[in-house]
PDB file of C-alpha atoms in Angstrom:
ATOM      1  CA  UNK A   1      -0.096   0.080  -0.350  1.00 55.00           C
ATOM      2  CA  UNK A   2       1.443   3.590  -1.262  1.00 59.00           C
ATOM      3  CA  UNK A   3       1.488   5.856   1.654  1.00 89.00           C
ATOM      4  CA  UNK A   4       0.959   8.846  -0.265  1.00 94.00           C
ATOM      5  CA  UNK A   5      -1.215  11.152   0.697  1.00 95.00           C
ATOM      6  CA  UNK A   6      -3.054  14.927  -0.985  1.00 97.00           C
ATOM      7  CA  UNK A   7      -5.256  17.397   1.101  1.00 96.00           C
ATOM      8  CA  UNK A   8      -7.674  18.646   0.995  1.00 96.00           C
ATOM      9  CA  UNK A   9     -10.246  16.173  -1.098  1.00 95.00           C
ATOM     10  CA  UNK A  10     -12.526  18.196  -2.208  1.00 96.00           C
ATOM     11  CA  UNK A  11     -11.952  21.950  -2.520  1.00 96.00           C
ATOM     12  CA  UNK A  12     -14.231  25.108  -3.135  1.00 97.00           C
ATOM     13  CA  UNK A  13     -13.084  28.719  -3.496  1.00 96.00           C
ATOM     14  CA  UNK A  14     -13.313  31.915  -4.755  1.00 96.00           C
ATOM     15  CA  UNK A  15     -11.619  34.316  -7.880  1.00 96.00           C
ATOM     16  CA  UNK A  16      -8.995  35.158  -6.827  1.00 96.00           C
ATOM     17  CA  UNK A  17      -8.688  33.675  -3.596  1.00 95.00           C
ATOM     18  CA  UNK A  18      -4.793  32.342  -2.597  1.00 96.00           C
ATOM     19  CA  UNK A  19      -5.194  28.240  -2.415  1.00 96.00           C
ATOM     20  CA  UNK A  20      -1.778  25.271  -1.302  1.00 97.00           C
ATOM     21  CA  UNK A  21      -2.318  22.485  -2.290  1.00 97.00           C
ATOM     22  CA  UNK A  22      -0.237  19.915   0.313  1.00 98.00           C
ATOM     23  CA  UNK A  23       1.255  16.471  -0.826  1.00 98.00           C
ATOM     24  CA  UNK A  24       2.619  14.276   1.921  1.00 97.00           C
ATOM     25  CA  UNK A  25       4.546  11.186   0.652  1.00 96.00           C
ATOM     26  CA  UNK A  26       6.900   8.767   3.595  1.00 94.00           C
ATOM     27  CA  UNK A  27       8.235   6.466   1.622  1.00 92.00           C
ATOM     28  CA  UNK A  28      11.507   8.123   1.121  1.00 91.00           C
ATOM     29  CA  UNK A  29      10.703   9.202  -2.310  1.00 91.00           C
ATOM     30  CA  UNK A  30      12.730  11.777  -4.978  1.00 89.00           C
ATOM     31  CA  UNK A  31      11.065  12.249  -7.396  1.00 90.00           C
ATOM     32  CA  UNK A  32       7.338  13.249  -7.439  1.00 93.00           C
ATOM     33  CA  UNK A  33       4.541  15.050  -9.718  1.00 93.00           C
ATOM     34  CA  UNK A  34       1.846  16.844  -9.849  1.00 96.00           C
ATOM     35  CA  UNK A  35      -0.583  16.259 -12.611  1.00 95.00           C
ATOM     36  CA  UNK A  36      -3.957  17.917 -13.319  1.00 95.00           C
ATOM     37  CA  UNK A  37      -6.499  15.519 -15.306  1.00 93.00           C
ATOM     38  CA  UNK A  38     -10.205  16.915 -16.420  1.00 91.00           C
ATOM     39  CA  UNK A  39     -12.606  14.759 -16.456  1.00 85.00           C
ATOM     40  CA  UNK A  40     -12.332  12.853 -19.598  1.00 82.00           C
ATOM     41  CA  UNK A  41      -9.335  13.584 -20.770  1.00 87.00           C
ATOM     42  CA  UNK A  42      -6.026  12.211 -20.482  1.00 89.00           C
ATOM     43  CA  UNK A  43      -3.079  13.419 -16.591  1.00 92.00           C
ATOM     44  CA  UNK A  44      -0.795  16.358 -17.966  1.00 92.00           C
ATOM     45  CA  UNK A  45       2.323  16.395 -16.325  1.00 91.00           C
ATOM     46  CA  UNK A  46       1.454  20.197 -14.622  1.00 93.00           C
ATOM     47  CA  UNK A  47       5.514  19.944 -12.240  1.00 94.00           C
ATOM     48  CA  UNK A  48       8.029  17.093 -10.730  1.00 91.00           C
ATOM     49  CA  UNK A  49      10.672  17.657  -8.433  1.00 90.00           C
ATOM     50  CA  UNK A  50      13.731  14.694  -8.549  1.00 87.00           C
ATOM     51  CA  UNK A  51      14.732  16.309  -4.909  1.00 89.00           C
ATOM     52  CA  UNK A  52      14.611  18.850  -1.995  1.00 93.00           C
ATOM     53  CA  UNK A  53      15.881  22.221  -3.829  1.00 93.00           C
ATOM     54  CA  UNK A  54      14.792  20.589  -6.992  1.00 89.00           C
ATOM     55  CA  UNK A  55      11.766  21.362  -9.629  1.00 92.00           C
ATOM     56  CA  UNK A  56      10.939  21.647 -13.288  1.00 89.00           C
ATOM     57  CA  UNK A  57       7.890  22.938 -15.406  1.00 87.00           C
ATOM     58  CA  UNK A  58       6.158  20.039 -17.096  1.00 85.00           C
ATOM     59  CA  UNK A  59       4.886  19.842 -20.650  1.00 77.00           C
ATOM     60  CA  UNK A  60       0.906  21.490 -19.621  1.00 79.00           C
ATOM     61  CA  UNK A  61       1.990  25.655 -18.709  1.00 75.00           C
ATOM     62  CA  UNK A  62       0.809  26.221 -15.526  1.00 80.00           C
ATOM     63  CA  UNK A  63       0.337  29.021 -13.756  1.00 88.00           C
ATOM     64  CA  UNK A  64       0.543  27.568  -9.781  1.00 93.00           C
ATOM     65  CA  UNK A  65       3.826  26.636  -8.907  1.00 95.00           C
ATOM     66  CA  UNK A  66       6.185  24.328  -5.841  1.00 96.00           C
ATOM     67  CA  UNK A  67       8.800  23.965  -3.490  1.00 96.00           C
ATOM     68  CA  UNK A  68      10.969  21.333  -1.964  1.00 96.00           C
ATOM     69  CA  UNK A  69      11.744  21.942   1.239  1.00 97.00           C
ATOM     70  CA  UNK A  70      11.216  18.318   2.530  1.00 96.00           C
ATOM     71  CA  UNK A  71      12.159  14.866   1.059  1.00 95.00           C
ATOM     72  CA  UNK A  72       8.737  14.530   1.677  1.00 96.00           C
ATOM     73  CA  UNK A  73       6.083  17.206   0.934  1.00 97.00           C
ATOM     74  CA  UNK A  74       5.470  19.204  -2.320  1.00 98.00           C
ATOM     75  CA  UNK A  75       2.999  21.534  -1.473  1.00 98.00           C
ATOM     76  CA  UNK A  76       1.009  23.524  -4.814  1.00 97.00           C
ATOM     77  CA  UNK A  77      -0.064  26.930  -4.897  1.00 96.00           C
ATOM     78  CA  UNK A  78      -2.233  29.081  -6.587  1.00 94.00           C
ATOM     79  CA  UNK A  79      -1.775  32.438  -6.223  1.00 93.00           C
ATOM     80  CA  UNK A  80      -4.868  33.973  -7.724  1.00 94.00           C
ATOM     81  CA  UNK A  81      -7.392  31.110  -8.492  1.00 94.00           C
ATOM     82  CA  UNK A  82      -9.650  31.905 -11.630  1.00 95.00           C
ATOM     83  CA  UNK A  83     -12.154  29.773 -12.656  1.00 95.00           C
ATOM     84  CA  UNK A  84      -9.570  27.938 -15.535  1.00 93.00           C
ATOM     85  CA  UNK A  85      -8.449  26.043 -12.731  1.00 94.00           C
ATOM     86  CA  UNK A  86     -11.128  23.559 -11.446  1.00 96.00           C
ATOM     87  CA  UNK A  87      -9.801  20.653 -12.497  1.00 95.00           C
ATOM     88  CA  UNK A  88      -8.374  17.990 -10.647  1.00 95.00           C
ATOM     89  CA  UNK A  89      -5.003  17.671  -8.967  1.00 96.00           C
ATOM     90  CA  UNK A  90      -2.846  14.097  -8.912  1.00 96.00           C
ATOM     91  CA  UNK A  91       0.083  14.506  -6.842  1.00 97.00           C
ATOM     92  CA  UNK A  92       2.614  11.279  -7.541  1.00 95.00           C
ATOM     93  CA  UNK A  93       5.969   9.923  -6.697  1.00 93.00           C
ATOM     94  CA  UNK A  94       8.356   6.929  -7.847  1.00 90.00           C
ATOM     95  CA  UNK A  95      11.870   5.804  -6.476  1.00 83.00           C
ATOM     96  CA  UNK A  96      13.508   5.039  -9.358  1.00 68.00           C
ATOM     97  CA  UNK A  97      16.946   5.911  -9.577  1.00 68.00           C
ATOM     98  CA  UNK A  98      18.038   8.637 -12.242  1.00 67.00           C
ATOM     99  CA  UNK A  99      16.360   9.815 -14.864  1.00 67.00           C
ATOM    100  CA  UNK A 100      14.029   7.182 -15.093  1.00 70.00           C
ATOM    101  CA  UNK A 101      10.743   7.475 -13.365  1.00 76.00           C
ATOM    102  CA  UNK A 102       9.336   4.623 -13.290  1.00 78.00           C
ATOM    103  CA  UNK A 103       6.571   3.806 -11.007  1.00 86.00           C
ATOM    104  CA  UNK A 104       4.560   5.999  -9.846  1.00 90.00           C
ATOM    105  CA  UNK A 105       2.144   5.316  -7.004  1.00 92.00           C
ATOM    106  CA  UNK A 106      -0.731   8.465  -7.094  1.00 94.00           C
ATOM    107  CA  UNK A 107      -2.114   9.767  -4.029  1.00 95.00           C
ATOM    108  CA  UNK A 108      -6.217  10.280  -4.111  1.00 94.00           C
ATOM    109  CA  UNK A 109      -6.468  13.514  -5.232  1.00 95.00           C
ATOM    110  CA  UNK A 110      -6.947  17.053  -4.824  1.00 96.00           C
ATOM    111  CA  UNK A 111     -10.760  17.828  -6.709  1.00 95.00           C
ATOM    112  CA  UNK A 112     -10.927  22.182  -7.192  1.00 97.00           C
ATOM    113  CA  UNK A 113     -14.120  24.122  -7.809  1.00 97.00           C
ATOM    114  CA  UNK A 114     -13.360  28.066  -8.473  1.00 96.00           C
ATOM    115  CA  UNK A 115     -15.980  30.170  -8.944  1.00 96.00           C
TER     116      UNK A 115
ATOM    117  CA  UNK B   1       5.935  15.725 -29.454  1.00 78.00           C
ATOM    118  CA  UNK B   2       5.184  11.489 -27.118  1.00 83.00           C
ATOM    119  CA  UNK B   3       2.363  10.749 -27.548  1.00 91.00           C
ATOM    120  CA  UNK B   4      -0.577   7.368 -26.102  1.00 95.00           C
ATOM    121  CA  UNK B   5      -3.469   6.730 -28.222  1.00 96.00           C
ATOM    122  CA  UNK B   6      -5.745   4.053 -25.955  1.00 97.00           C
ATOM    123  CA  UNK B   7      -8.713   1.797 -28.106  1.00 97.00           C
ATOM    124  CA  UNK B   8     -12.172   1.576 -27.611  1.00 97.00           C
ATOM    125  CA  UNK B   9     -12.436   4.967 -26.294  1.00 95.00           C
ATOM    126  CA  UNK B  10     -15.850   2.520 -23.617  1.00 96.00           C
ATOM    127  CA  UNK B  11     -16.251  -0.694 -23.635  1.00 96.00           C
ATOM    128  CA  UNK B  12     -19.904  -2.455 -22.199  1.00 98.00           C
ATOM    129  CA  UNK B  13     -19.063  -6.292 -21.050  1.00 97.00           C
ATOM    130  CA  UNK B  14     -21.240  -8.769 -19.773  1.00 97.00           C
ATOM    131  CA  UNK B  15     -19.643 -10.810 -16.447  1.00 97.00           C
ATOM    132  CA  UNK B  16     -17.588 -14.178 -17.457  1.00 97.00           C
ATOM    133  CA  UNK B  17     -16.854 -11.866 -20.715  1.00 98.00           C
ATOM    134  CA  UNK B  18     -12.566 -11.599 -22.182  1.00 98.00           C
ATOM    135  CA  UNK B  19     -11.752  -7.892 -22.549  1.00 98.00           C
ATOM    136  CA  UNK B  20      -8.879  -6.242 -24.573  1.00 98.00           C
ATOM    137  CA  UNK B  21      -7.397  -3.239 -24.211  1.00 98.00           C
ATOM    138  CA  UNK B  22      -4.570  -1.806 -26.994  1.00 98.00           C
ATOM    139  CA  UNK B  23      -2.559   0.932 -26.448  1.00 98.00           C
ATOM    140  CA  UNK B  24      -0.343   2.540 -29.116  1.00 98.00           C
ATOM    141  CA  UNK B  25       2.617   5.412 -28.747  1.00 96.00           C
ATOM    142  CA  UNK B  26       4.997   7.133 -30.297  1.00 93.00           C
ATOM    143  CA  UNK B  27       7.753   8.467 -27.486  1.00 88.00           C
ATOM    144  CA  UNK B  28      11.178   9.556 -28.096  1.00 80.00           C
ATOM    145  CA  UNK B  29      13.795   7.501 -26.408  1.00 83.00           C
ATOM    146  CA  UNK B  30      11.293   4.651 -24.962  1.00 88.00           C
ATOM    147  CA  UNK B  31      12.114   3.405 -21.940  1.00 88.00           C
ATOM    148  CA  UNK B  32       9.155   1.395 -20.076  1.00 91.00           C
ATOM    149  CA  UNK B  33       5.390   1.354 -21.170  1.00 95.00           C
ATOM    150  CA  UNK B  34       3.133   1.374 -18.025  1.00 95.00           C
ATOM    151  CA  UNK B  35      -0.758   0.352 -17.380  1.00 97.00           C
ATOM    152  CA  UNK B  36      -2.717   1.734 -14.099  1.00 96.00           C
ATOM    153  CA  UNK B  37      -6.305   1.526 -13.216  1.00 96.00           C
ATOM    154  CA  UNK B  38      -8.265   4.092 -12.343  1.00 94.00           C
ATOM    155  CA  UNK B  39     -11.908   3.704  -9.551  1.00 89.00           C
ATOM    156  CA  UNK B  40     -12.993   7.101  -8.850  1.00 77.00           C
ATOM    157  CA  UNK B  41      -9.453   8.889  -8.255  1.00 75.00           C
ATOM    158  CA  UNK B  42      -5.579   7.488  -7.133  1.00 85.00           C
ATOM    159  CA  UNK B  43      -4.790   5.319 -10.440  1.00 91.00           C
ATOM    160  CA  UNK B  44      -3.355   2.214  -8.851  1.00 92.00           C
ATOM    161  CA  UNK B  45       0.195  -0.080 -11.116  1.00 93.00           C
ATOM    162  CA  UNK B  46      -1.267  -2.437 -12.678  1.00 95.00           C
ATOM    163  CA  UNK B  47       2.515  -3.570 -14.827  1.00 93.00           C
ATOM    164  CA  UNK B  48       5.296  -1.820 -16.764  1.00 93.00           C
ATOM    165  CA  UNK B  49       6.728  -3.459 -19.705  1.00 94.00           C
ATOM    166  CA  UNK B  50      10.394  -2.632 -20.721  1.00 91.00           C
ATOM    167  CA  UNK B  51      10.674  -5.753 -22.624  1.00 86.00           C
ATOM    168  CA  UNK B  52       8.718  -6.811 -26.200  1.00 87.00           C
ATOM    169  CA  UNK B  53       7.371 -10.163 -26.415  1.00 87.00           C
ATOM    170  CA  UNK B  54       7.353 -11.309 -22.790  1.00 88.00           C
ATOM    171  CA  UNK B  55       4.015 -11.392 -20.879  1.00 92.00           C
ATOM    172  CA  UNK B  56       3.445  -9.478 -18.033  1.00 94.00           C
ATOM    173  CA  UNK B  57      -0.065 -11.481 -15.690  1.00 95.00           C
ATOM    174  CA  UNK B  58      -1.268 -10.816 -12.435  1.00 95.00           C
ATOM    175  CA  UNK B  59      -4.375 -13.109 -11.760  1.00 96.00           C
ATOM    176  CA  UNK B  60      -7.228 -12.350 -14.329  1.00 98.00           C
ATOM    177  CA  UNK B  61      -5.079  -9.402 -16.035  1.00 98.00           C
ATOM    178  CA  UNK B  62      -2.085 -10.075 -18.552  1.00 97.00           C
ATOM    179  CA  UNK B  63      -0.670  -7.512 -20.646  1.00 97.00           C
ATOM    180  CA  UNK B  64       2.678  -7.838 -23.615  1.00 96.00           C
ATOM    181  CA  UNK B  65       4.057  -4.911 -25.009  1.00 96.00           C
ATOM    182  CA  UNK B  66       5.589  -5.115 -29.327  1.00 95.00           C
ATOM    183  CA  UNK B  67       7.917  -2.540 -29.306  1.00 91.00           C
ATOM    184  CA  UNK B  68       9.303  -3.241 -32.715  1.00 92.00           C
ATOM    185  CA  UNK B  69       4.989  -1.993 -34.037  1.00 93.00           C
ATOM    186  CA  UNK B  70       4.429   0.396 -31.046  1.00 95.00           C
ATOM    187  CA  UNK B  71       1.468  -1.141 -29.513  1.00 95.00           C
ATOM    188  CA  UNK B  72       0.467  -2.653 -26.308  1.00 97.00           C
ATOM    189  CA  UNK B  73      -2.368  -4.839 -25.328  1.00 98.00           C
ATOM    190  CA  UNK B  74      -3.830  -5.475 -22.051  1.00 98.00           C
ATOM    191  CA  UNK B  75      -6.216  -8.574 -21.082  1.00 98.00           C
ATOM    192  CA  UNK B  76      -8.237  -9.702 -18.279  1.00 98.00           C
ATOM    193  CA  UNK B  77     -10.176 -12.669 -18.426  1.00 98.00           C
ATOM    194  CA  UNK B  78     -13.307 -13.787 -16.481  1.00 98.00           C
ATOM    195  CA  UNK B  79     -14.012 -10.032 -16.321  1.00 98.00           C
ATOM    196  CA  UNK B  80     -16.163  -9.133 -12.590  1.00 97.00           C
ATOM    197  CA  UNK B  81     -17.778  -6.433 -12.027  1.00 96.00           C
ATOM    198  CA  UNK B  82     -14.485  -4.576  -9.548  1.00 95.00           C
ATOM    199  CA  UNK B  83     -12.685  -4.532 -12.401  1.00 97.00           C
ATOM    200  CA  UNK B  84     -14.795  -1.603 -13.529  1.00 97.00           C
ATOM    201  CA  UNK B  85     -12.856   1.499 -14.579  1.00 96.00           C
ATOM    202  CA  UNK B  86     -10.428   3.477 -16.244  1.00 96.00           C
ATOM    203  CA  UNK B  87      -7.368   1.753 -17.884  1.00 97.00           C
ATOM    204  CA  UNK B  88      -4.568   4.322 -18.254  1.00 97.00           C
ATOM    205  CA  UNK B  89      -1.681   3.465 -20.206  1.00 97.00           C
ATOM    206  CA  UNK B  90       1.882   5.439 -19.645  1.00 95.00           C
ATOM    207  CA  UNK B  91       4.440   5.602 -22.005  1.00 94.00           C
ATOM    208  CA  UNK B  92       7.906   6.711 -20.381  1.00 89.00           C
ATOM    209  CA  UNK B  93      10.293   9.176 -22.655  1.00 83.00           C
ATOM    210  CA  UNK B  94      12.980  11.623 -21.983  1.00 73.00           C
ATOM    211  CA  UNK B  95      12.519  14.467 -21.974  1.00 68.00           C
ATOM    212  CA  UNK B  96      14.507  17.116 -22.818  1.00 51.00           C
ATOM    213  CA  UNK B  97      13.492  20.664 -20.260  1.00 59.00           C
ATOM    214  CA  UNK B  98      15.357  19.762 -16.956  1.00 57.00           C
ATOM    215  CA  UNK B  99      16.387  16.842 -17.523  1.00 61.00           C
ATOM    216  CA  UNK B 100      15.464  13.211 -17.072  1.00 68.00           C
ATOM    217  CA  UNK B 101      11.941  11.313 -17.919  1.00 76.00           C
ATOM    218  CA  UNK B 102       8.831  11.520 -17.946  1.00 82.00           C
ATOM    219  CA  UNK B 103       5.321   9.580 -18.512  1.00 88.00           C
ATOM    220  CA  UNK B 104       3.010  10.190 -20.863  1.00 91.00           C
ATOM    221  CA  UNK B 105      -0.962   9.726 -20.352  1.00 93.00           C
ATOM    222  CA  UNK B 106      -3.461   8.032 -22.615  1.00 95.00           C
ATOM    223  CA  UNK B 107      -6.317   9.060 -22.111  1.00 94.00           C
ATOM    224  CA  UNK B 108      -7.578   5.808 -20.464  1.00 95.00           C
ATOM    225  CA  UNK B 109     -10.175   3.128 -21.839  1.00 97.00           C
ATOM    226  CA  UNK B 110     -13.123   3.080 -20.000  1.00 96.00           C
ATOM    227  CA  UNK B 111     -14.313  -0.404 -18.804  1.00 97.00           C
ATOM    228  CA  UNK B 112     -17.622  -1.139 -17.266  1.00 97.00           C
ATOM    229  CA  UNK B 113     -18.215  -4.853 -16.550  1.00 98.00           C
ATOM    230  CA  UNK B 114     -22.076  -5.289 -15.978  1.00 97.00           C
ATOM    231  CA  UNK B 115     -24.632  -8.644 -14.797  1.00 93.00           C
TER     232      UNK B 115
END
């Protein structure tokens, strides 16, 4: 059983608010990822990290930012939420070495609705 | 640009039927192909395939990869209602920006198993 957690699970928030989506894993994985998934659509990588103080943008442009100060924690922040940010956000981690990704363990996701 | 195409997009079968899900891909510097099952929220890992022609098997599920023809299939025999889910195919390939590899996901096949 993978130990990766996301909070909140559901969030409804007004336009312009700042929000932080939390993601934590207890497996000691160096690699962590944030995906965005709209209903019926594929997962799109928006951010990833290969370890502490390492963050990169993924292949889907996103106005969110991330930080990686601790191995186990990879929060995602939206400074000013907009309705276009409404989506499901999935956090994942993997333990493969070097550049490889390997099997990813996913958190339960955060369903974000911006009104 | 890396691309993963899954077919069919959706499928309804009766319990006891056998189903075959398809995944074709185009990716730079292929490393592996992964299958995930997504029920409700978080995808859960099923298989990782790296070599052509070697079948991976777990209970009623099996999968095989053809690196020459660039596709994989996922078979489920004697389907049960608990198999109802979205089955995601993802391919790991090399990316240039920031270095390292990433997963490119297909849109998934929605499988519904009825009594």
